[in-house]
Amino acid sequence: MTDRIAKLEIDGESYEFPVLSGSVGPDVIDIRTLYAKTGHFTFDPGYTSTGSTESAITYIDGNQGTLLYRGYPIEQLAEKSSFLEVSYLLLNGELPSKAEFAEFEEKITRHTMLHEQMVKFFEGFRRDAHPMAIICGAVGAMSAFYHDSTDITDPKQRVIASHRLIAKMPTIAAWAYKYSVGQPFIYPRNDLGFAANFLRMCFAVPAEEYVVSPTMARAMDRIFTLHADHEQNASTSTVRLAGSSHANPFACIASGVASLWGPAHGGANEACLNMLREIGSVDRIPEFIARAKDKNDPFRLMGFGHRVYKNFDPRAKVMQQTAHEVLSELGVENNPTLQVAQELERIALEDDYFIEKKLYPNVDFYSGIILDAIGFPTSMFTAIFAMARTVGWISQWKEMIDDPKQKIGRPRQLYTGATTRDYTDISDR
Ligand code: SDX
């Protein structure tokens, strides 16, 4: 709280609203009493100037290119931590001690299996179903398989549901992939780390053992860390709004999966690799840059631009470095898609349109190149984003449910439709 006041004058009447400060970042004008005092709503479609909640989880500075998880810079966590340790940090607010981490890792490891009846649930889908369609359905269906962790008023059930979601998303995503390629499901193994377990469930076959490459496992773990949380983005806001009605956590996370799927959000990694492939070679880049700048062409450079980052997305820098590590380990560093991506980035960052509109590569620009090199089809890219973001969604949901001031989210509107009029019989129309 500050002692600063914001003044608003409407039709000669003056109104005052408190200005609140957080620990870092822009101050906010507390307008919770605006409608009661003035009979006016604010109007901010897309929430470009609206803080929807107080939060202590993730901080982003779009001009500085800063991303902090509970105060720790993403660059340090990506280099020194692990996805499971970052998951503990996001959920609990502090890095775990050795004993705390061992207990958390044990809990997650023992929740990776799915209820065996879910195998039949998967078999209800067409084989060519998009993995995100399957994941959306399977996560929502968890409400029907794990009744003993759907009561959000019971703190113990909230914790179990959180662990189940973090632990089972890799199995659900891997099985969605296996189902789409017609291969048998591979069950999780408790002797493997989080990322290695996921890679094995995706790429092992019963006919032979699959040895997980430590470099690939490290790259996947880093990709999970980079995608774990991101303040009040579209899918997290969807989870919070769904959770504000006290819907069960599985239903809330399913709503986050649905929102993330959009190509303007998490679906951009799939759309970006498809775009890079469509460009195909460096000499076609100017044609696509021109299309991206053409107001009459709906085409946008996928993997470019961000609502908050107006300088650079710190995750994109770590992702670019990881791409080089993975491609050189695979001996494909002259990968044509990577060459197109790097040349596209170079040209775009020198182009006045992109400089003026502050468009830089975002987290989705390089991630697809890494996932493609590891062997995932583009249809799995957003599924992997959803797996990682589940801990962020759950942490934000938990913060909201734990807030004693929590209310159901219910925005208002500027109504521009017909005013009251009388019904006329069809014979008179
Ligand atoms: C993610 O919010 C998050 O934190 C999301 C995320 C997370 O971790 O949760 O970071 C993950 O979703 C990253 C973003 C992935 N999406 C894409 O890469 C899709 C392509 N990018 C855009 O569609 C767009 O940049 C958004 C959606 C990401 C941001 O859109 P904004 O903030 O609403 O900005 P805008 O659409 O108002 O664009 C501002 C201007 C516009 O021009 P004008 O109308 O002002 O003339 O920039 C232009 C846009 O036309 N513009 C682009 C562009 N992005 C914006 N022009 C060409 N190519 C682009 N990619």
Short mmCIF file of C-alpha atoms and ligand atoms in Angstrom, two decimals:
data_model
loop_
_atom_site.label_atom_id
_atom_site.label_comp_id
_atom_site.label_asym_id
_atom_site.label_seq_id
_atom_site.Cartn_x
_atom_site.Cartn_y
_atom_site.Cartn_z
CA MET A 1 0.00 0.00 0.00
CA THR A 2 1.30 3.56 -0.57
CA ASP A 3 -0.17 6.83 0.66
CA ARG A 4 -0.47 7.90 -2.97
CA ILE A 5 -3.91 8.62 -4.40
CA ALA A 6 -5.16 8.55 -8.02
CA LYS A 7 -7.78 11.20 -8.80
CA LEU A 8 -10.49 10.78 -11.43
CA GLU A 9 -12.88 13.50 -12.53
CA ILE A 10 -16.19 12.61 -14.25
CA ASP A 11 -18.79 15.27 -15.14
CA GLY A 12 -17.25 17.70 -12.64
CA GLU A 13 -17.26 15.13 -9.81
CA SER A 14 -13.85 14.15 -8.36
CA TYR A 15 -13.11 10.64 -7.11
CA GLU A 16 -10.03 9.25 -5.35
CA PHE A 17 -8.58 5.75 -5.50
CA PRO A 18 -5.61 4.32 -3.56
CA VAL A 19 -2.37 3.47 -5.41
CA LEU A 20 -0.89 0.13 -4.34
CA SER A 21 2.75 -0.96 -4.68
CA GLY A 22 4.11 -4.50 -4.97
CA SER A 23 7.65 -5.61 -4.13
CA VAL A 24 8.76 -4.72 -7.70
CA GLY A 25 7.09 -3.67 -10.96
CA PRO A 26 4.37 -1.16 -11.85
CA ASP A 27 2.13 0.22 -9.10
CA VAL A 28 -1.62 -0.36 -9.49
CA ILE A 29 -4.66 1.85 -9.02
CA ASP A 30 -7.09 0.02 -6.77
CA ILE A 31 -10.43 0.56 -8.54
CA ARG A 32 -12.45 -2.04 -6.65
CA THR A 33 -14.82 0.73 -5.49
CA LEU A 34 -15.03 2.48 -8.88
CA TYR A 35 -18.47 1.18 -9.90
CA ALA A 36 -19.98 1.74 -6.45
CA LYS A 37 -18.61 5.31 -6.36
CA THR A 38 -19.09 6.38 -10.00
CA GLY A 39 -21.57 3.97 -11.65
CA HIS A 40 -18.92 3.44 -14.34
CA PHE A 41 -16.96 0.31 -15.31
CA THR A 42 -13.41 0.36 -16.62
CA PHE A 43 -13.06 -0.89 -20.19
CA ASP A 44 -9.98 -2.96 -21.07
CA PRO A 45 -10.62 -5.84 -23.55
CA GLY A 46 -7.50 -8.05 -23.64
CA TYR A 47 -6.53 -6.70 -20.21
CA THR A 48 -3.65 -4.65 -21.64
CA SER A 49 -3.70 -2.34 -18.59
CA THR A 50 -5.39 -4.51 -15.98
CA GLY A 51 -3.93 -6.36 -12.99
CA SER A 52 -6.35 -9.25 -12.32
CA THR A 53 -4.82 -10.43 -9.06
CA GLU A 54 -2.07 -10.08 -6.48
CA SER A 55 0.57 -12.82 -6.85
CA ALA A 56 3.94 -13.78 -5.36
CA ILE A 57 4.86 -16.50 -7.84
CA THR A 58 6.36 -15.09 -11.08
CA TYR A 59 7.57 -11.63 -12.00
CA ILE A 60 8.20 -10.42 -15.57
CA ASP A 61 9.74 -7.13 -16.67
CA GLY A 62 9.02 -6.81 -20.38
CA ASN A 63 11.48 -3.94 -20.95
CA GLN A 64 14.38 -5.50 -19.05
CA GLY A 65 13.69 -9.02 -20.35
CA THR A 66 13.46 -10.24 -16.74
CA LEU A 67 11.69 -13.45 -15.66
CA LEU A 68 11.81 -14.48 -11.97
CA TYR A 69 10.25 -17.60 -10.42
CA ARG A 70 9.77 -16.70 -6.74
CA GLY A 71 12.59 -14.15 -7.17
CA TYR A 72 15.11 -16.46 -8.86
CA PRO A 73 16.18 -15.43 -12.42
CA ILE A 74 15.14 -17.95 -15.07
CA GLU A 75 18.69 -18.05 -16.48
CA GLN A 76 20.07 -19.32 -13.15
CA LEU A 77 17.29 -21.87 -12.67
CA ALA A 78 17.65 -23.16 -16.25
CA GLU A 79 21.39 -23.64 -15.73
CA LYS A 80 21.60 -24.82 -12.09
CA SER A 81 18.22 -26.25 -11.06
CA SER A 82 15.89 -28.97 -12.36
CA PHE A 83 12.24 -28.97 -13.38
CA LEU A 84 11.15 -30.90 -10.27
CA GLU A 85 13.08 -28.55 -7.97
CA VAL A 86 11.55 -25.57 -9.82
CA SER A 87 8.14 -27.22 -9.41
CA TYR A 88 8.68 -27.38 -5.65
CA LEU A 89 9.79 -23.73 -5.69
CA LEU A 90 6.72 -22.55 -7.63
CA LEU A 91 4.34 -24.55 -5.44
CA ASN A 92 5.87 -23.73 -2.06
CA GLY A 93 7.66 -20.39 -2.49
CA GLU A 94 11.15 -21.54 -1.42
CA LEU A 95 13.85 -23.86 -2.81
CA PRO A 96 13.65 -27.23 -1.02
CA SER A 97 16.20 -28.64 1.41
CA LYS A 98 17.69 -32.03 0.42
CA ALA A 99 15.14 -33.82 2.61
CA GLU A 100 12.21 -31.73 1.30
CA PHE A 101 13.25 -32.38 -2.30
CA ALA A 102 13.68 -36.13 -1.71
CA GLU A 103 10.17 -36.33 -0.21
CA PHE A 104 8.64 -34.27 -3.05
CA GLU A 105 10.43 -36.30 -5.75
CA GLU A 106 9.24 -39.53 -4.13
CA LYS A 107 5.63 -38.28 -4.07
CA ILE A 108 5.70 -37.20 -7.73
CA THR A 109 7.41 -40.45 -8.80
CA ARG A 110 4.69 -42.52 -7.14
CA HIS A 111 1.87 -40.68 -8.87
CA THR A 112 3.08 -41.11 -12.48
CA MET A 113 0.87 -44.13 -13.29
CA LEU A 114 -2.66 -43.62 -14.64
CA HIS A 115 -5.77 -45.48 -13.47
CA GLU A 116 -5.73 -48.56 -15.75
CA GLN A 117 -9.34 -47.83 -16.78
CA MET A 118 -7.99 -44.71 -18.56
CA VAL A 119 -6.45 -46.99 -21.21
CA LYS A 120 -10.00 -47.60 -22.45
CA PHE A 121 -10.65 -43.85 -22.29
CA PHE A 122 -7.75 -43.28 -24.69
CA GLU A 123 -9.05 -46.02 -26.98
CA GLY A 124 -12.24 -44.01 -27.48
CA PHE A 125 -10.37 -41.43 -29.57
CA ARG A 126 -9.67 -41.67 -33.31
CA ARG A 127 -6.05 -42.60 -33.97
CA ASP A 128 -5.52 -39.33 -35.83
CA ALA A 129 -6.80 -37.17 -32.94
CA HIS A 130 -4.51 -34.22 -32.16
CA PRO A 131 -2.60 -34.95 -28.92
CA MET A 132 -3.95 -31.70 -27.41
CA ALA A 133 -7.52 -32.90 -28.03
CA ILE A 134 -6.68 -36.12 -26.19
CA ILE A 135 -4.92 -34.31 -23.33
CA CYS A 136 -7.79 -31.84 -22.95
CA GLY A 137 -10.19 -34.77 -22.65
CA ALA A 138 -7.97 -36.96 -20.46
CA VAL A 139 -7.20 -34.18 -17.94
CA GLY A 140 -10.88 -33.28 -17.66
CA ALA A 141 -11.65 -37.00 -17.27
CA MET A 142 -9.28 -37.18 -14.28
CA SER A 143 -12.21 -35.65 -12.34
CA ALA A 144 -13.99 -38.96 -13.04
CA PHE A 145 -11.08 -41.18 -11.99
CA TYR A 146 -9.71 -39.40 -8.92
CA HIS A 147 -12.81 -38.50 -6.93
CA ASP A 148 -10.80 -38.58 -3.68
CA SER A 149 -8.95 -35.39 -4.65
CA THR A 150 -11.67 -33.13 -6.08
CA ASP A 151 -12.87 -31.41 -2.87
CA ILE A 152 -11.12 -28.03 -3.07
CA THR A 153 -12.08 -27.16 0.51
CA ASP A 154 -9.83 -29.98 1.81
CA PRO A 155 -6.15 -28.86 1.86
CA LYS A 156 -4.95 -32.49 1.77
CA GLN A 157 -7.00 -33.20 -1.37
CA ARG A 158 -5.66 -30.01 -2.99
CA VAL A 159 -2.08 -31.23 -2.43
CA ILE A 160 -2.78 -34.74 -3.74
CA ALA A 161 -4.55 -33.34 -6.83
CA SER A 162 -1.55 -31.05 -7.47
CA HIS A 163 0.90 -33.95 -7.25
CA ARG A 164 -1.29 -36.17 -9.43
CA LEU A 165 -1.53 -33.51 -12.15
CA ILE A 166 2.23 -32.75 -12.20
CA ALA A 167 3.11 -36.46 -12.17
CA LYS A 168 0.52 -37.77 -14.61
CA MET A 169 0.72 -35.13 -17.35
CA PRO A 170 3.89 -36.72 -18.85
CA THR A 171 2.18 -40.13 -18.94
CA ILE A 172 -0.96 -38.63 -20.51
CA ALA A 173 1.10 -36.71 -23.10
CA ALA A 174 3.32 -39.72 -23.90
CA TRP A 175 0.28 -42.00 -24.26
CA ALA A 176 -1.44 -39.44 -26.52
CA TYR A 177 1.65 -39.62 -28.74
CA LYS A 178 1.88 -43.43 -28.64
CA TYR A 179 -1.82 -43.71 -29.44
CA SER A 180 -1.42 -41.40 -32.48
CA VAL A 181 1.43 -43.54 -33.90
CA GLY A 182 -0.30 -46.85 -33.17
CA GLN A 183 2.32 -48.09 -30.70
CA PRO A 184 1.61 -49.70 -27.31
CA PHE A 185 1.63 -47.53 -24.19
CA ILE A 186 4.92 -47.54 -22.27
CA TYR A 187 4.47 -47.36 -18.49
CA PRO A 188 6.49 -44.94 -16.35
CA ARG A 189 9.54 -46.25 -14.50
CA ASN A 190 10.37 -45.12 -10.96
CA ASP A 191 14.13 -45.39 -11.47
CA LEU A 192 14.15 -42.63 -14.11
CA GLY A 193 14.11 -38.84 -13.65
CA PHE A 194 11.10 -36.76 -14.72
CA ALA A 195 12.38 -35.83 -18.21
CA ALA A 196 14.06 -39.20 -18.90
CA ASN A 197 10.85 -41.00 -17.93
CA PHE A 198 8.88 -38.89 -20.41
CA LEU A 199 11.36 -39.48 -23.23
CA ARG A 200 11.31 -43.23 -22.60
CA MET A 201 7.49 -43.37 -22.48
CA CYS A 202 7.46 -41.57 -25.85
CA PHE A 203 10.21 -43.38 -27.72
CA ALA A 204 10.67 -46.85 -26.15
CA VAL A 205 8.99 -49.89 -27.74
CA PRO A 206 8.45 -53.31 -26.12
CA ALA A 207 10.63 -54.87 -28.82
CA GLU A 208 13.85 -53.29 -27.55
CA GLU A 209 15.20 -51.20 -24.66
CA TYR A 210 15.45 -47.44 -25.12
CA VAL A 211 18.48 -45.75 -23.60
CA VAL A 212 17.78 -42.10 -22.77
CA SER A 213 20.50 -39.67 -23.91
CA PRO A 214 21.56 -37.53 -20.91
CA THR A 215 21.87 -34.50 -23.24
CA MET A 216 18.32 -34.97 -24.52
CA ALA A 217 17.01 -35.49 -20.98
CA ARG A 218 18.82 -32.33 -19.84
CA ALA A 219 17.44 -30.39 -22.81
CA MET A 220 13.89 -31.59 -22.11
CA ASP A 221 14.25 -30.78 -18.41
CA ARG A 222 15.42 -27.27 -19.30
CA ILE A 223 12.50 -26.82 -21.75
CA PHE A 224 10.12 -27.82 -18.96
CA THR A 225 11.74 -25.28 -16.59
CA LEU A 226 11.52 -22.47 -19.18
CA HIS A 227 7.80 -23.15 -19.74
CA ALA A 228 6.80 -23.78 -16.11
CA ASP A 229 5.06 -20.49 -15.31
CA HIS A 230 4.61 -17.01 -16.75
CA GLU A 231 2.50 -14.70 -14.56
CA GLN A 232 -1.12 -14.06 -15.68
CA ASN A 233 -0.95 -15.27 -19.32
CA ALA A 234 -4.10 -16.34 -21.16
CA SER A 235 -4.14 -19.98 -20.04
CA THR A 236 -3.22 -19.18 -16.42
CA SER A 237 -5.96 -16.53 -16.31
CA THR A 238 -8.34 -19.17 -17.70
CA VAL A 239 -7.38 -21.57 -14.90
CA ARG A 240 -7.87 -18.84 -12.28
CA LEU A 241 -11.26 -17.84 -13.66
CA ALA A 242 -12.41 -21.49 -13.83
CA GLY A 243 -11.06 -22.08 -10.32
CA SER A 244 -12.82 -18.98 -8.94
CA SER A 245 -16.13 -20.84 -9.26
CA HIS A 246 -14.62 -23.61 -7.07
CA ALA A 247 -14.58 -26.12 -9.93
CA ASN A 248 -12.35 -29.12 -9.18
CA PRO A 249 -8.62 -28.79 -10.03
CA PHE A 250 -8.70 -31.32 -12.89
CA ALA A 251 -11.48 -29.39 -14.66
CA CYS A 252 -9.58 -26.12 -14.11
CA ILE A 253 -6.34 -27.49 -15.59
CA ALA A 254 -8.30 -28.91 -18.56
CA SER A 255 -9.52 -25.35 -19.23
CA GLY A 256 -5.89 -24.16 -19.17
CA VAL A 257 -4.94 -26.86 -21.70
CA ALA A 258 -7.75 -25.67 -23.97
CA SER A 259 -6.64 -22.03 -23.82
CA LEU A 260 -2.94 -22.86 -24.30
CA TRP A 261 -3.76 -24.78 -27.50
CA GLY A 262 -4.47 -21.56 -29.43
CA PRO A 263 -1.77 -20.58 -32.00
CA ALA A 264 -1.62 -17.07 -30.50
CA HIS A 265 -0.51 -18.67 -27.23
CA GLY A 266 1.09 -22.06 -26.60
CA GLY A 267 0.11 -23.37 -30.03
CA ALA A 268 2.67 -20.96 -31.52
CA ASN A 269 5.53 -23.48 -31.18
CA GLU A 270 3.76 -25.89 -33.54
CA ALA A 271 2.73 -23.02 -35.85
CA CYS A 272 6.28 -21.61 -35.80
CA LEU A 273 7.96 -24.81 -36.96
CA ASN A 274 5.31 -25.26 -39.67
CA MET A 275 6.03 -21.66 -40.74
CA LEU A 276 9.82 -22.22 -40.81
CA ARG A 277 9.25 -25.33 -42.92
CA GLU A 278 6.92 -23.39 -45.27
CA ILE A 279 9.61 -20.71 -45.68
CA GLY A 280 11.95 -23.59 -46.43
CA SER A 281 15.03 -21.63 -47.44
CA VAL A 282 16.77 -18.40 -46.53
CA ASP A 283 16.02 -16.77 -49.90
CA ARG A 284 12.24 -16.93 -49.24
CA ILE A 285 12.47 -15.01 -45.94
CA PRO A 286 11.88 -11.51 -47.46
CA GLU A 287 8.56 -12.73 -48.92
CA PHE A 288 7.32 -13.80 -45.48
CA ILE A 289 8.64 -10.69 -43.74
CA ALA A 290 6.65 -8.63 -46.25
CA ARG A 291 3.52 -10.68 -45.55
CA ALA A 292 3.98 -10.21 -41.77
CA LYS A 293 4.10 -6.43 -42.32
CA ASP A 294 1.13 -6.36 -44.70
CA LYS A 295 -1.92 -5.04 -42.83
CA ASN A 296 -4.20 -6.84 -45.28
CA ASP A 297 -2.50 -10.17 -44.73
CA PRO A 298 -3.50 -12.01 -41.52
CA PHE A 299 -0.12 -13.80 -41.58
CA ARG A 300 2.04 -13.18 -38.54
CA LEU A 301 5.58 -14.39 -37.83
CA MET A 302 4.84 -17.19 -35.39
CA GLY A 303 7.24 -17.25 -32.44
CA PHE A 304 7.61 -13.46 -32.66
CA GLY A 305 6.08 -10.79 -30.46
CA HIS A 306 4.75 -10.79 -26.93
CA ARG A 307 2.23 -8.86 -24.88
CA VAL A 308 4.79 -8.21 -22.14
CA TYR A 309 8.30 -8.67 -23.55
CA LYS A 310 9.10 -5.55 -25.60
CA ASN A 311 12.84 -6.11 -25.61
CA PHE A 312 13.68 -9.80 -25.59
CA ASP A 313 12.18 -12.97 -24.09
CA PRO A 314 14.90 -14.34 -21.75
CA ARG A 315 13.59 -17.85 -22.39
CA ALA A 316 14.26 -17.51 -26.13
CA LYS A 317 17.94 -16.82 -25.44
CA VAL A 318 18.32 -19.96 -23.28
CA MET A 319 16.31 -21.94 -25.83
CA GLN A 320 18.59 -20.79 -28.69
CA GLN A 321 21.67 -21.97 -26.75
CA THR A 322 19.95 -25.31 -26.00
CA ALA A 323 19.10 -25.73 -29.69
CA HIS A 324 22.79 -25.51 -30.58
CA GLU A 325 23.71 -28.06 -27.86
CA VAL A 326 21.08 -30.59 -28.98
CA LEU A 327 21.72 -30.19 -32.72
CA SER A 328 25.50 -30.53 -32.30
CA GLU A 329 25.02 -33.63 -30.10
CA LEU A 330 22.88 -35.05 -32.91
CA GLY A 331 25.44 -33.92 -35.51
CA VAL A 332 22.79 -31.87 -37.37
CA GLU A 333 23.93 -28.35 -36.47
CA ASN A 334 23.57 -27.33 -40.11
CA ASN A 335 19.86 -28.16 -39.78
CA PRO A 336 18.16 -26.12 -42.54
CA THR A 337 15.26 -25.15 -40.27
CA LEU A 338 17.67 -23.72 -37.68
CA GLN A 339 19.46 -21.81 -40.44
CA VAL A 340 16.16 -20.31 -41.64
CA ALA A 341 15.25 -19.45 -38.02
CA GLN A 342 18.54 -17.71 -37.32
CA GLU A 343 18.48 -15.75 -40.60
CA LEU A 344 14.81 -14.84 -40.05
CA GLU A 345 15.65 -13.57 -36.55
CA ARG A 346 18.62 -11.55 -37.88
CA ILE A 347 16.61 -9.93 -40.69
CA ALA A 348 13.54 -9.24 -38.54
CA LEU A 349 15.57 -7.63 -35.76
CA GLU A 350 17.07 -5.18 -38.30
CA ASP A 351 13.71 -4.37 -39.90
CA ASP A 352 12.08 -1.04 -38.90
CA TYR A 353 8.61 -2.63 -38.63
CA PHE A 354 9.75 -5.14 -36.01
CA ILE A 355 11.91 -2.59 -34.22
CA GLU A 356 9.06 -0.04 -34.07
CA LYS A 357 6.54 -2.64 -32.88
CA LYS A 358 9.14 -4.17 -30.50
CA LEU A 359 8.73 -7.67 -31.89
CA TYR A 360 11.37 -10.17 -30.76
CA PRO A 361 11.58 -13.98 -30.77
CA ASN A 362 9.56 -15.44 -27.90
CA VAL A 363 9.78 -18.75 -26.07
CA ASP A 364 8.10 -20.54 -28.98
CA PHE A 365 10.58 -19.51 -31.65
CA TYR A 366 13.37 -22.02 -30.95
CA SER A 367 11.63 -24.66 -28.84
CA GLY A 368 10.12 -26.37 -31.88
CA ILE A 369 13.53 -26.79 -33.51
CA ILE A 370 14.80 -28.65 -30.45
CA LEU A 371 11.71 -30.84 -30.11
CA ASP A 372 11.80 -31.64 -33.84
CA ALA A 373 15.50 -32.62 -33.59
CA ILE A 374 14.75 -34.89 -30.60
CA GLY A 375 12.12 -36.65 -32.71
CA PHE A 376 8.74 -35.21 -31.70
CA PRO A 377 6.12 -34.46 -34.36
CA THR A 378 4.95 -30.81 -34.40
CA SER A 379 1.57 -31.97 -33.03
CA MET A 380 3.33 -32.82 -29.74
CA PHE A 381 4.96 -29.42 -29.23
CA THR A 382 2.05 -27.74 -27.43
CA ALA A 383 1.42 -30.95 -25.46
CA ILE A 384 4.95 -30.61 -24.06
CA PHE A 385 4.30 -26.93 -23.28
CA ALA A 386 1.10 -27.99 -21.42
CA MET A 387 2.99 -30.63 -19.42
CA ALA A 388 5.48 -28.04 -18.21
CA ARG A 389 2.91 -25.28 -17.58
CA THR A 390 0.77 -27.59 -15.41
CA VAL A 391 2.91 -26.79 -12.34
CA GLY A 392 2.48 -23.06 -13.04
CA TRP A 393 -1.27 -23.41 -13.49
CA ILE A 394 -1.56 -25.46 -10.30
CA SER A 395 0.65 -23.05 -8.30
CA GLN A 396 -1.44 -20.06 -9.43
CA TRP A 397 -4.69 -21.97 -8.74
CA LYS A 398 -3.40 -22.90 -5.25
CA GLU A 399 -2.45 -19.27 -4.53
CA MET A 400 -5.95 -18.16 -5.52
CA ILE A 401 -7.78 -20.83 -3.49
CA ASP A 402 -5.58 -20.11 -0.44
CA ASP A 403 -6.50 -16.38 -0.66
CA PRO A 404 -9.20 -15.69 1.99
CA LYS A 405 -10.29 -12.64 -0.09
CA GLN A 406 -10.88 -14.85 -3.16
CA LYS A 407 -14.12 -14.05 -5.05
CA ILE A 408 -15.69 -15.54 -8.19
CA GLY A 409 -14.38 -13.75 -11.28
CA ARG A 410 -17.26 -11.95 -12.97
CA PRO A 411 -16.25 -9.13 -15.42
CA ARG A 412 -18.87 -6.67 -16.75
CA GLN A 413 -19.18 -5.12 -20.25
CA LEU A 414 -19.92 -2.10 -22.44
CA TYR A 415 -23.33 -3.06 -23.90
CA THR A 416 -23.86 -1.89 -27.48
CA GLY A 417 -26.80 -4.12 -28.43
CA ALA A 418 -30.52 -3.35 -28.89
CA THR A 419 -32.29 -1.53 -26.06
CA THR A 420 -35.66 -2.80 -24.78
CA ARG A 421 -38.19 -3.53 -27.56
CA ASP A 422 -41.45 -5.53 -27.78
CA TYR A 423 -41.82 -8.96 -29.36
CA THR A 424 -43.68 -9.07 -32.67
CA ASP A 425 -45.50 -12.16 -33.98
CA ILE A 426 -43.95 -13.81 -36.98
CA SER A 427 -47.09 -12.93 -38.97
CA ASP A 428 -46.26 -9.24 -38.41
CA ARG A 429 -42.54 -9.45 -39.43
C1 SDX B 1 3.12 -17.33 -25.56
O1 SDX B 1 1.30 -14.10 -22.29
C2 SDX B 1 2.28 -14.95 -22.14
O2 SDX B 1 3.06 -14.88 -21.21
C3 SDX B 1 2.34 -16.04 -23.19
C4 SDX B 1 3.56 -16.97 -23.12
C5 SDX B 1 3.58 -17.80 -21.86
O3 SDX B 1 4.66 -18.26 -21.47
O4 SDX B 1 2.46 -18.08 -21.32
O5 SDX B 1 4.76 -16.19 -23.19
C6 SDX B 1 3.56 -17.96 -24.28
O6 SDX B 1 1.96 -17.36 -25.86
C7 SDX B 1 4.13 -16.58 -26.40
C8 SDX B 1 3.49 -15.90 -27.65
C9 SDX B 1 3.30 -16.96 -28.72
N1 SDX B 1 2.51 -16.42 -29.84
C10 SDX B 1 3.06 -16.20 -31.04
O7 SDX B 1 4.26 -16.30 -31.29
C11 SDX B 1 2.05 -15.81 -32.13
C12 SDX B 1 2.56 -14.59 -32.92
N2 SDX B 1 2.56 -13.43 -32.02
C13 SDX B 1 1.39 -12.63 -31.97
O8 SDX B 1 0.19 -13.12 -32.39
C14 SDX B 1 1.39 -11.53 -30.93
O9 SDX B 1 2.65 -10.99 -30.91
C15 SDX B 1 0.98 -11.91 -29.51
C16 SDX B 1 -0.35 -12.56 -29.50
C17 SDX B 1 2.00 -12.83 -28.91
C18 SDX B 1 0.93 -10.63 -28.68
O10 SDX B 1 -0.08 -9.87 -29.20
P1 SDX B 1 -0.48 -8.44 -28.55
O11 SDX B 1 0.32 -8.12 -27.35
O12 SDX B 1 -1.96 -8.40 -28.42
O13 SDX B 1 0.03 -7.46 -29.62
P2 SDX B 1 -0.79 -7.02 -30.87
O14 SDX B 1 -1.44 -8.21 -31.49
O15 SDX B 1 -1.64 -5.85 -30.48
O16 SDX B 1 0.38 -6.54 -31.86
C19 SDX B 1 0.92 -5.25 -31.73
C20 SDX B 1 1.30 -4.90 -33.15
C21 SDX B 1 0.16 -5.13 -34.14
O17 SDX B 1 0.31 -4.18 -35.19
P3 SDX B 1 -0.67 -2.88 -35.17
O18 SDX B 1 -2.09 -3.41 -35.16
O19 SDX B 1 -0.32 -2.12 -33.90
O20 SDX B 1 -0.31 -2.16 -36.43
O21 SDX B 1 2.37 -5.75 -33.61
C22 SDX B 1 1.91 -6.55 -34.70
C23 SDX B 1 0.40 -6.49 -34.70
O22 SDX B 1 -0.09 -6.64 -36.03
N3 SDX B 1 2.39 -7.90 -34.44
C24 SDX B 1 2.93 -8.72 -35.35
C25 SDX B 1 3.27 -9.89 -34.63
N4 SDX B 1 2.90 -9.76 -33.37
C26 SDX B 1 2.34 -8.54 -33.25
N5 SDX B 1 3.18 -8.55 -36.67
C27 SDX B 1 3.77 -9.60 -37.28
N6 SDX B 1 4.14 -10.76 -36.68
C28 SDX B 1 3.89 -10.94 -35.36
N7 SDX B 1 4.24 -12.06 -34.77
#
